Short mmCIF file of C-alpha atoms in Angstrom, two decimals:
data_model
loop_
_atom_site.label_atom_id
_atom_site.label_comp_id
_atom_site.label_asym_id
_atom_site.label_seq_id
_atom_site.Cartn_x
_atom_site.Cartn_y
_atom_site.Cartn_z
CA MET N 196 -2.96 188.72 111.49
CA LYS N 197 -1.47 185.74 113.33
CA PHE N 198 -2.71 185.77 116.91
CA LEU N 199 -0.42 185.07 119.85
CA ASN N 200 -1.21 182.22 122.24
CA ILE N 201 -0.34 180.93 125.69
CA SER N 202 2.95 179.42 124.48
CA ASP N 203 4.16 182.92 123.57
CA VAL N 204 3.38 184.12 127.09
CA ARG N 205 5.07 181.09 128.67
CA SER N 206 8.18 181.69 126.55
CA ALA N 207 8.18 185.30 127.72
CA ARG N 208 8.04 184.19 131.33
CA GLU N 209 11.14 182.05 130.85
CA ARG N 210 13.03 184.97 129.31
CA ILE N 211 12.19 187.53 131.97
CA ALA N 212 12.38 185.28 135.03
CA PRO N 213 15.97 186.28 135.93
CA HIS N 214 15.09 189.97 135.80
CA VAL N 215 11.56 190.79 136.94
CA THR N 216 9.82 190.42 140.29
CA ARG N 217 7.14 187.78 140.82
CA THR N 218 4.72 190.19 142.40
CA PRO N 219 2.38 189.11 145.21
CA ILE N 220 -1.36 188.56 145.20
CA VAL N 221 -3.04 190.64 147.91
CA GLN N 222 -6.56 190.89 149.30
CA SER N 223 -8.57 193.02 151.69
CA SER N 224 -10.96 191.00 153.85
CA LEU N 225 -12.85 194.19 154.65
CA LEU N 226 -13.32 195.05 150.96
CA ASN N 227 -14.50 191.49 150.26
CA GLN N 228 -17.00 191.80 153.10
CA TRP N 229 -18.31 195.15 151.91
CA MET N 230 -18.54 194.12 148.25
CA GLY N 231 -19.78 190.56 148.84
CA HIS N 232 -17.26 189.06 146.41
CA ASP N 233 -13.76 187.57 146.48
CA ILE N 234 -11.35 190.11 145.01
CA TYR N 235 -7.69 189.33 144.34
CA PHE N 236 -5.16 191.98 143.36
CA LYS N 237 -1.97 191.33 141.37
CA ALA N 238 0.33 193.99 142.82
CA GLU N 239 2.34 195.12 139.80
CA CYS N 240 2.88 198.38 141.69
CA LEU N 241 5.59 196.33 143.46
CA GLN N 242 7.19 195.29 140.16
CA SER N 243 10.64 196.47 139.07
CA VAL N 244 10.29 200.14 138.00
CA GLY N 245 6.97 200.18 139.87
CA ALA N 246 4.81 198.94 137.01
CA PHE N 247 3.92 195.95 134.82
CA LYS N 248 5.74 197.60 131.90
CA ALA N 249 9.00 196.01 133.06
CA ARG N 250 7.68 192.69 131.78
CA GLY N 251 7.10 193.72 128.16
CA ALA N 252 10.28 195.77 127.85
CA CYS N 253 12.45 193.06 129.36
CA ASN N 254 10.89 190.33 127.21
CA THR N 255 11.38 192.30 124.01
CA ILE N 256 15.05 193.05 124.62
CA SER N 257 15.69 189.48 125.83
CA TRP N 258 13.94 188.13 122.71
CA LEU N 259 16.18 190.29 120.51
CA ALA N 260 19.24 188.90 122.30
CA GLU N 261 17.93 185.34 121.98
CA ASN N 262 17.60 185.82 118.23
CA ASN N 263 21.03 187.47 117.83
CA ARG N 264 19.39 190.79 117.03
CA ILE N 265 20.50 192.82 120.03
CA PRO N 266 21.00 196.39 118.77
CA LYS N 267 23.65 198.98 119.54
CA HIS N 268 20.95 201.38 120.65
CA ILE N 269 17.29 201.26 121.69
CA VAL N 270 14.72 204.02 121.36
CA ALA N 271 11.24 204.27 122.83
CA ASN N 272 8.35 206.71 123.19
CA SER N 273 6.22 206.94 126.31
CA SER N 274 4.54 209.31 128.75
CA GLY N 275 5.68 207.28 131.72
CA ASN N 276 6.02 203.69 132.85
CA HIS N 277 7.15 202.24 129.51
CA ALA N 278 9.89 204.89 129.42
CA GLN N 279 11.22 203.72 132.77
CA ALA N 280 10.85 200.07 131.82
CA VAL N 281 12.84 200.33 128.59
CA ALA N 282 15.55 202.38 130.29
CA TRP N 283 15.78 199.82 133.12
CA ALA N 284 15.73 196.75 130.87
CA ALA N 285 18.27 198.23 128.44
CA SER N 286 20.58 199.02 131.33
CA ARG N 287 20.33 195.48 132.72
CA LEU N 288 21.13 194.00 129.33
CA GLY N 289 23.93 196.43 128.51
CA VAL N 290 22.32 198.47 125.72
CA SER N 291 22.19 202.27 125.51
CA ALA N 292 18.75 203.88 125.20
CA THR N 293 17.08 207.16 124.26
CA ILE N 294 13.52 207.80 125.38
CA PHE N 295 11.25 210.43 123.83
CA MET N 296 8.68 211.72 126.32
CA PRO N 297 6.01 214.44 126.18
CA SER N 298 6.93 217.38 128.41
CA TYR N 299 3.68 216.92 130.38
CA SER N 300 4.82 213.47 131.59
CA SER N 301 4.99 212.84 135.32
CA GLN N 302 8.16 214.38 136.76
CA VAL N 303 8.67 211.25 138.85
CA LYS N 304 8.68 209.12 135.70
CA ILE N 305 10.96 211.50 133.77
CA GLN N 306 13.51 211.51 136.59
CA ALA N 307 13.31 207.74 137.07
CA THR N 308 13.88 207.14 133.35
CA ALA N 309 17.02 209.27 133.42
CA SER N 310 18.21 207.58 136.61
CA TYR N 311 18.29 204.22 134.81
CA GLY N 312 20.87 205.67 132.43
CA ALA N 313 18.74 206.53 129.40
CA SER N 314 18.95 209.81 127.51
CA VAL N 315 15.59 211.56 127.90
CA VAL N 316 14.33 213.87 125.13
CA LEU N 317 11.29 215.96 126.17
CA CYS N 318 8.86 216.95 123.41
CA ASP N 319 6.05 219.51 123.43
CA THR N 320 3.39 216.94 122.45
CA ARG N 321 2.87 213.19 122.20
CA ASP N 322 2.67 213.47 118.41
CA ILE N 323 6.11 215.10 118.30
CA ALA N 324 7.54 212.40 120.55
CA ASP N 325 6.07 209.74 118.26
CA GLN N 326 7.55 211.43 115.18
CA LYS N 327 10.98 211.80 116.74
CA VAL N 328 11.16 208.16 117.81
CA ARG N 329 10.24 207.04 114.28
CA GLU N 330 13.05 209.18 112.86
CA ALA N 331 15.55 207.94 115.44
CA SER N 332 14.64 204.30 114.76
CA GLU N 333 15.81 204.65 111.15
CA LYS N 334 19.42 204.98 112.20
CA GLU N 335 21.60 201.92 111.64
CA GLY N 336 21.94 199.66 114.67
CA THR N 337 18.86 201.13 116.37
CA VAL N 338 15.69 199.30 117.43
CA TRP N 339 12.43 200.95 118.48
CA ILE N 340 10.47 199.29 121.29
CA PRO N 341 6.94 200.73 121.17
CA PRO N 342 4.89 200.93 124.37
CA PHE N 343 2.17 198.45 123.38
CA ASN N 344 1.87 197.66 119.67
CA HIS N 345 4.49 194.90 119.53
CA GLU N 346 4.05 191.13 119.85
CA GLN N 347 6.91 190.64 122.32
CA VAL N 348 5.75 193.56 124.45
CA ILE N 349 2.25 192.04 124.58
CA SER N 350 3.59 188.57 125.40
CA GLY N 351 5.62 189.99 128.25
CA GLN N 352 2.65 191.86 129.72
CA GLY N 353 0.63 188.64 129.67
CA THR N 354 2.98 187.03 132.18
CA ALA N 355 1.32 189.00 135.01
CA VAL N 356 -1.97 187.16 134.52
CA LEU N 357 -0.19 183.84 133.92
CA GLU N 358 1.51 184.14 137.31
CA ALA N 359 -1.63 185.34 139.04
CA ILE N 360 -3.96 182.56 137.89
CA GLU N 361 -1.38 179.92 138.77
CA GLU N 362 -1.58 181.28 142.32
CA THR N 363 -5.29 182.10 142.69
CA GLY N 364 -6.70 179.29 140.58
CA GLU N 365 -9.52 179.88 138.10
CA VAL N 366 -11.36 183.19 138.43
CA ASP N 367 -14.66 184.40 137.02
CA ALA N 368 -13.26 187.62 135.58
CA ILE N 369 -10.02 189.58 135.13
CA PHE N 370 -9.91 193.39 135.07
CA ALA N 371 -7.10 195.59 133.73
CA PRO N 372 -6.77 199.24 132.70
CA CYS N 373 -6.42 200.26 129.07
CA GLY N 374 -3.97 202.78 127.65
CA GLY N 375 -2.66 201.43 124.37
CA GLY N 376 -4.06 197.97 125.09
CA GLY N 377 -0.86 195.97 125.66
CA LEU N 378 -1.70 194.81 129.19
CA LEU N 379 -5.27 193.91 128.25
CA SER N 380 -4.12 192.07 125.12
CA GLY N 381 -1.57 190.04 127.07
CA SER N 382 -4.12 189.38 129.82
CA LEU N 383 -6.63 188.09 127.27
CA ILE N 384 -4.07 185.78 125.64
CA ALA N 385 -2.93 184.36 128.98
CA SER N 386 -6.45 183.95 130.32
CA ARG N 387 -7.82 182.27 127.20
CA GLY N 388 -4.92 179.83 127.28
CA ILE N 389 -5.55 178.80 130.89
CA SER N 390 -9.26 179.27 131.47
CA ALA N 391 -11.44 179.87 128.43
CA LYS N 392 -14.54 180.67 130.50
CA THR N 393 -12.88 183.51 132.45
CA LYS N 394 -14.12 186.91 131.32
CA VAL N 395 -11.54 189.61 130.53
CA ILE N 396 -12.73 193.18 131.01
CA GLY N 397 -11.07 196.54 130.40
CA ALA N 398 -11.49 200.07 131.69
CA GLU N 399 -10.16 203.43 130.52
CA PRO N 400 -10.67 207.08 131.51
CA LEU N 401 -13.86 208.61 130.16
CA ALA N 402 -11.77 211.73 129.51
CA GLY N 403 -9.49 209.72 127.20
CA ASN N 404 -11.82 207.12 125.76
CA ASP N 405 -10.20 206.47 122.40
CA ALA N 406 -10.40 202.69 122.88
CA ALA N 407 -14.11 202.76 123.73
CA GLN N 408 -14.81 204.97 120.72
CA SER N 409 -12.76 202.60 118.56
CA LEU N 410 -14.69 199.56 119.78
CA ARG N 411 -18.03 201.24 119.15
CA ALA N 412 -17.03 202.27 115.63
CA ASN N 413 -15.12 199.04 114.89
CA LYS N 414 -12.17 201.09 113.68
CA ILE N 415 -9.30 202.82 115.46
CA HIS N 416 -10.18 206.31 116.65
CA ARG N 417 -7.31 208.70 117.41
CA LEU N 418 -7.67 211.56 119.87
CA SER N 419 -6.63 214.98 118.58
CA GLU N 420 -4.73 215.88 121.77
CA ALA N 421 -3.54 214.36 125.03
CA PRO N 422 -6.54 213.71 127.30
CA ASN N 423 -6.96 215.64 130.54
CA THR N 424 -6.95 212.75 133.01
CA LEU N 425 -5.18 211.78 136.22
CA ALA N 426 -4.53 208.36 134.68
CA ASP N 427 -1.22 209.30 133.08
CA GLY N 428 -0.63 205.61 132.30
CA ALA N 429 -3.65 205.73 129.98
CA MET N 430 -3.01 208.98 128.11
CA THR N 431 -2.37 207.34 124.75
CA LEU N 432 -3.92 208.98 121.70
CA ALA N 433 -4.92 205.67 120.06
CA VAL N 434 -4.64 201.94 120.49
CA GLY N 435 -2.42 199.94 118.12
CA GLU N 436 -3.34 197.90 115.06
CA ILE N 437 -2.23 194.75 116.88
CA THR N 438 -3.79 195.48 120.27
CA PHE N 439 -7.11 196.55 118.73
CA GLU N 440 -7.66 193.03 117.40
CA TYR N 441 -7.41 191.69 120.95
CA LEU N 442 -9.51 194.47 122.49
CA LYS N 443 -12.34 193.49 120.16
CA GLN N 444 -12.40 190.09 121.91
CA LEU N 445 -12.96 191.51 125.41
CA ASP N 446 -16.11 190.56 127.32
CA ALA N 447 -16.84 194.12 128.47
CA PHE N 448 -15.27 197.56 128.50
CA TYR N 449 -15.98 200.47 130.86
CA GLU N 450 -15.34 204.20 130.70
CA ILE N 451 -14.48 205.64 134.11
CA GLY N 452 -14.98 209.19 135.31
CA GLU N 453 -12.23 211.03 137.18
CA ASP N 454 -14.29 211.08 140.40
CA LYS N 455 -14.58 207.28 140.47
CA MET N 456 -10.87 206.97 139.74
CA ILE N 457 -10.01 209.24 142.67
CA TYR N 458 -12.45 207.38 144.93
CA TRP N 459 -10.88 204.00 144.26
CA THR N 460 -7.30 205.29 144.35
CA GLN N 461 -7.92 206.51 147.89
CA TRP N 462 -9.68 203.36 149.02
CA LEU N 463 -7.23 200.87 147.52
CA THR N 464 -4.30 202.81 148.95
CA HIS N 465 -5.98 202.70 152.36
CA LEU N 466 -7.17 199.09 152.34
CA LEU N 467 -4.18 197.43 150.68
CA LYS N 468 -1.49 199.70 152.17
CA LEU N 469 0.10 200.01 148.74
CA HIS N 470 1.06 202.96 146.53
CA ILE N 471 -1.62 202.88 143.82
CA GLU N 472 -1.58 204.88 140.56
CA PRO N 473 -4.91 206.31 139.37
CA THR N 474 -4.52 204.14 136.26
CA SER N 475 -4.69 201.05 138.51
CA ALA N 476 -7.93 202.35 140.03
CA LEU N 477 -9.55 202.21 136.58
CA ALA N 478 -9.61 198.42 136.82
CA MET N 479 -11.20 198.47 140.28
CA ALA N 480 -13.82 200.98 139.17
CA GLY N 481 -14.67 198.75 136.20
CA ALA N 482 -14.82 195.72 138.49
CA ALA N 483 -17.22 197.52 140.84
CA LYS N 484 -19.54 198.29 137.91
CA TRP N 485 -19.46 194.69 136.73
CA LEU N 486 -19.96 193.24 140.20
CA SER N 487 -22.98 195.48 140.79
CA GLU N 488 -24.66 193.65 137.88
CA GLN N 489 -23.97 190.11 139.17
CA SER N 490 -26.52 187.94 140.98
CA SER N 491 -24.08 185.50 142.65
CA ARG N 492 -20.76 185.73 144.49
CA LYS N 493 -17.81 186.06 142.11
CA LYS N 494 -14.08 185.49 142.34
CA ILE N 495 -12.19 188.13 140.37
CA LEU N 496 -8.64 189.27 139.66
CA ILE N 497 -7.64 192.92 139.31
CA ILE N 498 -4.29 193.97 137.87
CA LEU N 499 -2.84 196.88 139.84
CA SER N 500 -0.79 198.17 136.93
CA GLY N 501 1.56 200.56 138.70
CA GLY N 502 2.41 202.76 141.65
CA ASN N 503 4.35 205.73 140.33
CA ILE N 504 2.70 209.01 141.34
CA ASP N 505 4.19 212.49 141.37
CA HIS N 506 3.49 215.15 143.98
CA ASN N 507 0.98 217.15 141.93
CA THR N 508 -1.13 214.12 141.07
CA ASN N 509 -1.02 212.90 144.66
CA ARG N 510 -2.18 216.29 145.90
CA THR N 511 -5.16 216.24 143.50
CA ILE N 512 -6.11 212.70 144.53
CA TRP N 513 -6.21 213.57 148.23
CA LYS N 514 -7.70 217.05 147.90
CA GLU N 515 -11.10 215.81 149.13
CA ASP N 516 -11.59 212.93 151.55
CA GLN N 517 -13.35 209.86 150.11
CA LEU N 518 -12.65 207.54 153.04
CA SER N 519 -15.73 208.66 154.97
CA ASN N 520 -17.82 206.96 152.26
CA PRO N 521 -17.04 203.20 152.32
CA PRO N 522 -17.65 201.10 149.19
CA SER N 523 -20.84 199.06 148.97
CA LEU N 524 -22.58 197.53 145.99
CA SER N 525 -25.90 198.69 147.45
CA MET N 526 -24.71 202.28 146.85
CA LYS N 527 -24.69 202.08 143.06
CA ASN N 528 -24.08 205.79 142.71
CA HIS N 529 -20.42 204.90 143.35
CA PHE N 530 -20.27 202.82 140.23
#
């Protein structure tokens, strides 16, 4: 396998610059005080379509156009943010799209995907959606843009970290959530190209820990059914053959319980005054675990991957109040 490098990420940034938002870096002075570290957040929840996925989808379609390979039709499979991103990017670049989504996908994400002009096909399971998109991609003039296992998708996702480090300067560690591994792969490529000593660390739901199981076994493990987790952005059944090779290079990887995810979703929403998906809170929960093991003050970057939450998920998140229990590294039961 030929590995991507920082030049691929920089090329992606040039392609997507006219289309995507350069999202801000935000901080909470109170959180920094409580945690005893300098924490920077890349707010991809403020990205076009409300998630980092806009970057990979836009780069892939723009790359096709650049190479005179723009198709008549685009198909994609996703449970959420990638669906919206492909629909949005295809619309901006004048290509029709069909998106295959599991019926359990967030209603907010299903409706948003349709609102961007794509045809949405709901399937009973993720496996059925994956099968249908493969069949559809065989039609002449059709190109399939997968949610993570594609070099141009990965290169596009890496632009978030490229932008962030240019603004924050060198950091000790970068944290991102893991679904299929596209964001983490791109983050690793960008980070290694700018600052080789920066650690890159992933986190996924314990309830859907296919990546962690794959890393422990050194081979891709596929879940038998969609995991029962609030992190709908990380409900993939398995990582990809391409992304797995990058995940194996990570400096650490954490499995996060639903309670910790809820805790940090509430606190980040409160402290940053942003709409935060539970998937984004995975990265903060992983960062808290890592920081609790450090003996000196660290400067870290956390990728807030998205901010698209439907009513039912929001109701579950706020069912019990977590804000009466402020974060502190001395209270390691949090982490």
